């Protein structure tokens, strides 16, 4: 606009001043080696004005040409973005239908022009993995990593998820360890860590992430408690495999008092110690557990204990009968202990008390053995028949 105004002023000046100097045009000489250019001052002014007009015309023409190019490129990019948006929406519909082939095809086509290209490539990678095309999944992951630049967290999360789907458990665990350094309380990272640690038997690491899972409220308390117990049992098995009974006892002593008072762990610990032939320590754990809390699982371990000191177990059982009543399990367990050191009459009475409350094939069999020892073959045979009939009734 300013250029046009200046040109307008020059034209007015030419119109007004031109006639005034018509008789005094002056003389202009431009001399070169081979050329001499002669003109009047008025002619030179006219030439300059014409040159300026030509320059403005060329500038206008070039501006229109380049502006047309920019508009064309913008139009093409707009079409690609619109197409990518429609394809992404269609892919989400196909995802609901579990049509992973179409999902990958629609998400990866024009993904570079989508609103969130990294998301498109990551979803395409998972869709390719779902249909078993690992090469395409890797290609989409690599492209997503290029576009993500410094924000690699979504890419690495998807990578670990795909590794778990491929059962590349140790690779997934390595990836999870790195993710936890960057995002220790990220919900999806913790979920993936749970899977990777369970699959690779990383029980100490599983136990370490449980407080973070509780803080971000991943799963319910019951599930987290089950995970904690699974981690403890895994650590217990590792200690037994590496160092036997001594390793087990050291691990047990290193646990907090609250942990050692967990009935499920007491049962598992006693069971592991029995497997290691350390019956004395196992018996101490069983008796200590029953003093604090009655648990049938601890009672069921008693007949397997061979510590050479069954009197303590019998005493504990009679105490439990006084406190919790004459349950079939307590009477049956007492009968089994009495049989171990030859008290056949008392054992028979205990089994009869158990059978009066509920029929059980094992109790019939044990009672028959005790009656045989007392030289009562007819009654023993009757108990075996009753036990067989009960077995056939329960398993037709």
XYZ file of C-alpha atoms in Angstrom:
396
model
C 0.000 0.000 0.000
C 2.879 2.358 0.811
C 4.546 1.584 -2.505
C 1.396 2.455 -4.447
C 1.083 5.734 -2.503
C 4.682 6.674 -3.330
C 4.126 5.875 -6.992
C 1.006 8.044 -6.963
C 2.996 10.941 -5.509
C 5.654 10.560 -8.199
C 3.039 10.698 -10.928
C 1.487 13.861 -9.459
C 4.921 15.388 -9.149
C 5.595 14.550 -12.794
C 2.332 16.091 -13.887
C 2.867 19.298 -11.872
C 6.599 19.808 -12.179
C 7.003 18.393 -15.726
C 5.567 21.403 -17.546
C 7.567 23.779 -15.288
C 10.849 22.298 -16.357
C 9.860 21.492 -19.904
C 12.023 24.290 -21.171
C 14.857 23.412 -18.789
C 15.164 19.657 -19.162
C 18.885 19.550 -18.633
C 21.245 16.922 -20.035
C 22.284 13.491 -18.759
C 25.226 11.492 -20.182
C 25.993 7.865 -19.211
C 29.256 6.799 -20.783
C 30.850 3.274 -20.855
C 33.723 1.828 -22.845
C 31.564 1.002 -25.842
C 28.363 2.927 -25.278
C 27.291 6.530 -24.719
C 23.763 7.044 -23.451
C 22.389 10.591 -23.733
C 19.016 11.658 -22.394
C 17.275 14.518 -20.722
C 16.507 14.697 -17.030
C 12.822 14.257 -17.792
C 13.510 11.142 -19.844
C 15.612 9.676 -17.071
C 12.816 10.259 -14.565
C 10.331 8.578 -16.871
C 12.684 5.611 -17.300
C 13.094 5.278 -13.545
C 9.333 5.386 -13.005
C 8.790 2.733 -15.666
C 11.540 0.565 -14.128
C 9.869 0.865 -10.727
C 6.543 -0.176 -12.254
C 8.167 -3.213 -13.857
C 9.791 -4.224 -10.546
C 6.456 -3.915 -8.715
C 4.722 -5.980 -11.395
C 7.359 -8.721 -11.201
C 7.125 -8.725 -7.382
C 3.337 -9.056 -7.541
C 3.591 -11.909 -10.044
C 6.143 -13.811 -7.955
C 4.049 -13.329 -4.816
C 1.013 -14.807 -6.528
C 3.016 -17.761 -7.802
C 4.544 -18.620 -4.405
C 1.316 -17.988 -2.566
C -0.409 -20.401 -4.916
C 2.268 -23.013 -4.107
C 1.782 -22.567 -0.381
C -1.965 -22.810 -0.751
C -1.598 -25.937 -2.850
C 0.676 -27.568 -0.303
C -1.666 -26.553 2.515
C -4.608 -28.009 0.611
C -2.775 -31.284 0.032
C -1.690 -31.509 3.669
C -5.221 -30.713 4.794
C -6.558 -33.538 2.659
C -4.015 -35.963 4.121
C -4.841 -34.872 7.664
C -8.553 -35.242 7.004
C -8.005 -38.663 5.483
C -5.816 -39.729 8.410
C -8.487 -38.566 10.857
C -11.187 -40.577 9.095
C -8.964 -43.653 8.879
C -8.141 -43.406 12.590
C -11.829 -43.249 13.460
C -12.530 -46.243 11.229
C -9.637 -48.135 12.848
C -11.115 -47.586 16.303
C -14.383 -49.101 15.099
C -12.483 -52.090 13.713
C -10.636 -52.385 17.003
C -13.962 -52.866 18.757
C -14.660 -55.649 16.252
C -11.212 -57.218 16.908
C -10.393 -56.975 13.208
C -6.679 -56.441 13.804
C -5.678 -56.647 10.153
C -7.881 -53.687 9.259
C -6.884 -51.873 12.445
C -3.216 -52.007 11.524
C -3.868 -51.107 7.885
C -6.010 -48.060 8.701
C -3.812 -46.758 11.522
C -0.522 -47.038 9.663
C -1.808 -45.478 6.412
C -1.187 -41.708 6.534
C -0.122 -42.102 10.165
C 2.496 -39.352 9.749
C -0.340 -36.880 9.110
C -2.551 -38.011 12.002
C -3.189 -35.766 14.986
C -1.166 -38.117 17.216
C 1.114 -40.092 14.873
C 2.942 -41.804 17.739
C -0.336 -43.179 19.064
C -1.291 -44.433 15.607
C 1.979 -46.303 15.192
C 1.841 -47.789 18.691
C -1.701 -49.064 18.204
C -0.721 -50.393 14.790
C 2.211 -52.241 16.387
C -0.070 -53.907 18.916
C -2.575 -54.803 16.193
C 0.208 -56.373 14.123
C 1.348 -58.333 17.164
C -2.192 -59.543 17.810
C -2.275 -61.125 14.376
C 1.236 -62.557 14.788
C 3.159 -60.290 12.415
C 6.228 -59.543 14.520
C 8.163 -57.855 11.724
C 5.440 -55.282 11.085
C 5.054 -54.724 14.816
C 8.775 -53.983 15.088
C 8.602 -51.572 12.146
C 5.728 -49.622 13.680
C 7.522 -49.504 17.031
C 10.689 -48.173 15.402
C 8.741 -45.437 13.601
C 6.935 -44.481 16.798
C 10.285 -44.219 18.593
C 11.549 -41.842 15.865
C 8.517 -39.579 16.125
C 8.338 -39.644 19.932
C 11.810 -38.068 20.243
C 12.340 -37.362 23.966
C 8.993 -38.766 25.182
C 9.816 -42.473 24.900
C 7.704 -43.689 27.824
C 4.617 -44.722 25.755
C 6.873 -46.452 23.235
C 8.720 -48.463 25.900
C 5.470 -49.422 27.631
C 4.114 -50.748 24.339
C 7.393 -52.557 23.681
C 7.198 -54.376 27.029
C 3.545 -55.250 26.451
C 4.440 -56.771 23.087
C 7.378 -58.673 24.603
C 5.067 -60.204 27.174
C 2.657 -61.184 24.411
C 5.570 -62.949 22.699
C 6.578 -64.648 25.970
C 9.923 -62.827 25.878
C 9.726 -62.670 29.650
C 13.323 -61.824 30.513
C 13.470 -59.068 27.894
C 10.213 -57.699 29.315
C 11.647 -57.793 32.822
C 14.704 -55.826 31.667
C 12.412 -53.257 30.050
C 10.250 -53.033 33.164
C 13.283 -52.420 35.366
C 14.243 -49.444 33.196
C 10.680 -48.121 33.149
C 10.446 -48.252 36.932
C 13.529 -46.036 37.162
C 11.750 -43.396 35.064
C 8.146 -43.834 36.239
C 8.078 -45.832 39.506
C 4.363 -45.148 40.133
C 2.985 -45.331 36.627
C -0.090 -47.644 36.802
C 0.536 -49.460 33.524
C 4.237 -49.868 34.280
C 3.343 -51.480 37.612
C 0.829 -53.813 35.949
C 3.435 -54.905 33.425
C 6.009 -55.282 36.185
C 3.656 -57.600 38.068
C 3.381 -59.882 35.031
C 7.089 -59.810 34.205
C 8.217 -60.499 37.773
C 5.804 -63.392 38.267
C 6.826 -65.002 34.989
C 10.549 -64.702 35.723
C 10.303 -65.605 39.417
C 11.610 -62.212 40.554
C 9.877 -62.500 43.916
C 11.941 -59.882 45.736
C 11.214 -57.344 42.974
C 7.520 -58.243 43.067
C 7.448 -57.634 46.806
C 9.223 -54.273 46.314
C 6.555 -52.856 43.971
C 3.591 -53.761 46.165
C 3.713 -50.506 48.224
C 3.640 -48.467 45.005
C 0.728 -50.558 43.744
C -1.139 -49.815 46.950
C -0.494 -46.063 46.657
C -1.854 -45.819 43.124
C -4.618 -48.331 43.980
C -3.824 -51.004 41.420
C -6.133 -53.991 41.975
C -7.872 -54.510 45.297
C -6.344 -55.239 48.667
C -7.156 -58.937 48.414
C -5.250 -59.250 45.142
C -2.236 -57.407 46.534
C -2.272 -59.631 49.613
C -2.279 -62.689 47.349
C 0.672 -61.247 45.433
C 2.548 -60.648 48.673
C 1.941 -64.209 49.775
C 3.034 -65.493 46.359
C 6.225 -63.455 46.629
C 6.930 -64.827 50.115
C 6.372 -68.391 48.959
C 8.618 -67.824 45.981
C 11.397 -66.418 48.161
C 10.942 -69.339 50.528
C 11.352 -71.833 47.692
C 14.430 -70.014 46.421
C 16.028 -70.067 49.865
C 15.321 -73.789 50.194
C 16.664 -74.536 46.698
C 19.873 -72.591 47.305
C 20.706 -73.341 50.941
C 18.292 -75.999 52.167
C 16.958 -75.995 55.712
C 19.543 -73.551 57.009
C 18.756 -71.055 54.276
C 15.068 -71.404 55.020
C 15.562 -70.740 58.732
C 17.776 -67.706 58.056
C 15.197 -66.294 55.666
C 12.439 -66.892 58.229
C 14.344 -65.149 60.992
C 14.979 -62.139 58.745
C 11.244 -61.566 58.298
C 9.291 -59.237 60.524
C 7.276 -60.589 63.414
C 4.074 -59.676 61.596
C 5.158 -61.735 58.602
C 6.120 -64.726 60.729
C 2.654 -64.649 62.308
C 0.883 -65.052 58.949
C -0.876 -68.473 59.141
C -0.465 -69.168 55.419
C 3.274 -68.547 55.674
C 3.562 -70.664 58.787
C 1.900 -73.531 56.917
C 4.178 -73.076 53.904
C 7.286 -72.759 56.066
C 6.472 -75.913 58.032
C 5.728 -77.766 54.792
C 9.092 -76.700 53.310
C 10.931 -77.713 56.474
C 9.263 -81.127 56.432
C 10.454 -81.505 52.836
C 13.972 -80.640 54.077
C 13.621 -83.300 56.853
C 13.840 -80.636 59.560
C 10.826 -81.903 61.518
C 11.812 -80.319 64.809
C 11.799 -76.757 63.482
C 8.618 -77.473 61.541
C 6.922 -78.724 64.725
C 7.944 -75.593 66.610
C 6.389 -73.407 63.916
C 3.158 -75.438 63.905
C 2.811 -75.319 67.678
C 3.668 -71.623 67.834
C 1.100 -70.883 65.163
C -1.648 -72.819 66.924
C -0.967 -70.968 70.171
C -1.732 -67.685 68.452
C -4.542 -68.728 66.115
C -6.380 -71.906 65.228
C -5.829 -72.903 61.617
C -6.895 -76.233 60.133
C -3.967 -76.174 57.710
C -1.544 -76.329 60.636
C -3.503 -79.200 62.153
C -3.329 -81.134 58.890
C 0.474 -80.972 59.006
C 0.710 -82.676 62.394
C 0.568 -86.325 61.234
C 3.498 -85.643 58.885
C 5.768 -84.443 61.707
C 8.365 -86.926 62.947
C 10.282 -84.962 65.512
C 10.466 -87.783 68.064
C 8.392 -85.752 70.498
C 4.720 -86.499 69.701
C 3.581 -85.766 73.267
C 3.725 -82.018 72.575
C 1.537 -82.442 69.515
C -1.012 -84.550 71.429
C -1.092 -82.019 74.215
C -1.621 -79.181 71.723
C -4.443 -81.117 70.054
C -6.263 -81.800 73.314
C -5.911 -78.113 74.163
C -7.448 -77.190 70.798
C -10.321 -79.604 71.444
C -11.026 -77.846 74.744
C -10.896 -74.395 73.145
C -12.641 -75.028 69.814
C -14.739 -78.095 70.483
C -14.482 -81.705 69.429
C -14.295 -81.207 65.670
C -13.884 -84.223 63.349
C -10.525 -82.926 62.109
C -9.084 -82.609 65.623
C -10.256 -86.093 66.629
C -9.027 -87.652 63.396
C -5.613 -85.961 63.728
C -5.356 -87.064 67.346
C -6.157 -90.621 66.321
C -3.390 -90.573 63.687
C -0.847 -89.315 66.235
C -1.857 -91.962 68.746
C -1.435 -94.658 66.110
C 2.134 -93.521 65.449
C 3.261 -94.614 68.920
C 0.999 -97.610 69.305
C -1.863 -96.361 71.476
C -4.431 -98.339 69.484
C -7.329 -98.179 71.935
C -7.178 -94.415 72.340
C -6.704 -94.031 68.603
C -9.841 -96.119 67.986
C -11.838 -93.908 70.306
C -10.608 -90.777 68.581
C -11.557 -92.105 65.129
C -14.999 -93.185 66.421
C -15.561 -89.666 67.781
C -14.625 -88.219 64.385
C -16.880 -90.633 62.482
C -19.850 -89.898 64.742
C -19.747 -86.297 63.502
C -19.130 -87.027 59.826
C -18.362 -90.141 57.742
C -14.922 -90.211 56.161
C -13.282 -93.001 54.152
C -9.830 -92.326 55.562
C -11.058 -92.422 59.160
C -12.790 -95.754 58.441
C -9.525 -97.135 57.066
C -7.464 -95.881 60.011
C -10.018 -97.193 62.500
C -9.893 -100.604 60.775
C -6.093 -100.662 61.121
C -6.353 -99.791 64.822
C -8.953 -102.541 65.358
C -6.705 -105.045 63.605
C -3.971 -104.165 66.069
C -6.436 -104.873 68.880
C -7.270 -108.262 67.326
C -10.803 -107.344 66.306
C -10.872 -108.579 62.705
C -14.658 -108.718 62.276
C -15.173 -105.131 63.415
C -12.170 -104.042 61.323
C -13.688 -105.727 58.266
C -16.989 -103.934 58.890
C -15.184 -100.567 59.056
C -13.466 -101.308 55.740
C -16.807 -102.213 54.134
C -18.365 -98.997 55.431
C -15.429 -97.019 54.082
C -15.665 -98.723 50.674
C -19.412 -98.081 50.449
C -18.818 -94.427 51.295
C -16.147 -94.162 48.601
C -18.418 -95.753 45.999
C -21.259 -93.451 47.006
C -19.102 -90.361 46.667
C -17.539 -91.560 43.383
C -20.256 -93.478 41.503
